[in-house]
Amino acid sequence: MITAYSDLFRIVLSASVLMLAIEYLWTGHMLTAWVYVAISAGFGLFLLFQRRPFVEDDPDGD
């Protein structure tokens, strides 16, 4: 699971950097680009720290 979380973090970080570059080239305003990066990073952190209940496999039903 740690690997999946670190892969997700790398994807979010890469997408944030790419979005920062695209927004800066599109608008010419660095502040607007940082707002979009902050939103995407916040969503990525929400996904990263979201806890799912652990269900143990118990075929016998004990």
mmCIF file of C-alpha atoms in Angstrom:
data_model
loop_
_atom_site.group_PDB
_atom_site.id
_atom_site.type_symbol
_atom_site.label_atom_id
_atom_site.label_comp_id
_atom_site.label_asym_id
_atom_site.label_seq_id
_atom_site.Cartn_x
_atom_site.Cartn_y
_atom_site.Cartn_z
ATOM 1 C CA MET A 1 0.000 0.000 0.000
ATOM 2 C CA ILE A 2 2.920 2.358 0.689
ATOM 3 C CA THR A 3 4.029 1.934 -2.913
ATOM 4 C CA ALA A 4 0.561 2.815 -4.186
ATOM 5 C CA TYR A 5 0.492 5.949 -2.039
ATOM 6 C CA SER A 6 3.955 7.044 -3.145
ATOM 7 C CA ASP A 7 2.995 6.432 -6.786
ATOM 8 C CA LEU A 8 -0.139 8.528 -6.265
ATOM 9 C CA PHE A 9 1.976 11.282 -4.698
ATOM 10 C CA ARG A 10 4.341 11.255 -7.688
ATOM 11 C CA ILE A 11 1.410 11.457 -10.102
ATOM 12 C CA VAL A 12 -0.148 14.377 -8.201
ATOM 13 C CA LEU A 13 3.185 16.177 -8.008
ATOM 14 C CA SER A 14 3.868 15.697 -11.721
ATOM 15 C CA ALA A 15 0.370 16.849 -12.639
ATOM 16 C CA SER A 16 0.740 19.902 -10.407
ATOM 17 C CA VAL A 17 4.026 20.927 -12.004
ATOM 18 C CA LEU A 18 2.595 20.385 -15.484
ATOM 19 C CA MET A 19 -0.515 22.395 -14.604
ATOM 20 C CA LEU A 20 1.664 25.177 -13.199
ATOM 21 C CA ALA A 21 3.610 25.437 -16.454
ATOM 22 C CA ILE A 22 0.494 25.293 -18.647
ATOM 23 C CA GLU A 23 -1.394 27.888 -16.612
ATOM 24 C CA TYR A 24 1.590 30.230 -16.579
ATOM 25 C CA LEU A 25 1.958 29.973 -20.346
ATOM 26 C CA TRP A 26 -1.809 30.311 -20.872
ATOM 27 C CA THR A 27 -2.545 33.251 -18.572
ATOM 28 C CA GLY A 28 0.850 34.822 -17.979
ATOM 29 C CA HIS A 29 -0.021 35.224 -14.303
ATOM 30 C CA MET A 30 1.931 33.128 -11.840
ATOM 31 C CA LEU A 31 -0.627 33.716 -9.045
ATOM 32 C CA THR A 32 -3.422 32.105 -11.075
ATOM 33 C CA ALA A 33 -1.190 29.140 -11.814
ATOM 34 C CA TRP A 34 -0.347 28.691 -8.120
ATOM 35 C CA VAL A 35 -4.062 28.733 -7.214
ATOM 36 C CA TYR A 36 -4.724 25.853 -9.596
ATOM 37 C CA VAL A 37 -1.718 23.941 -8.274
ATOM 38 C CA ALA A 38 -2.886 24.475 -4.677
ATOM 39 C CA ILE A 39 -6.343 23.121 -5.553
ATOM 40 C CA SER A 40 -4.933 20.049 -7.278
ATOM 41 C CA ALA A 41 -2.409 19.426 -4.485
ATOM 42 C CA GLY A 42 -5.159 19.739 -1.870
ATOM 43 C CA PHE A 43 -7.257 17.195 -3.723
ATOM 44 C CA GLY A 44 -4.236 14.908 -4.029
ATOM 45 C CA LEU A 45 -3.560 15.136 -0.294
ATOM 46 C CA PHE A 46 -7.210 14.393 0.398
ATOM 47 C CA LEU A 47 -6.920 11.208 -1.651
ATOM 48 C CA LEU A 48 -3.577 10.380 -0.090
ATOM 49 C CA PHE A 49 -4.767 10.582 3.527
ATOM 50 C CA GLN A 50 -8.214 9.100 3.013
ATOM 51 C CA ARG A 51 -8.514 5.991 5.156
ATOM 52 C CA ARG A 52 -10.470 2.968 4.053
ATOM 53 C CA PRO A 53 -11.717 0.393 6.533
ATOM 54 C CA PHE A 54 -9.595 -2.734 6.652
ATOM 55 C CA VAL A 55 -11.537 -5.882 5.835
ATOM 56 C CA GLU A 56 -9.786 -9.103 6.765
ATOM 57 C CA ASP A 57 -10.351 -12.127 4.558
ATOM 58 C CA ASP A 58 -12.122 -14.728 6.648
ATOM 59 C CA PRO A 59 -13.474 -17.573 4.529
ATOM 60 C CA ASP A 60 -14.703 -19.530 7.583
ATOM 61 C CA GLY A 61 -16.787 -16.658 8.915
ATOM 62 C CA ASP A 62 -15.318 -16.887 12.440
#
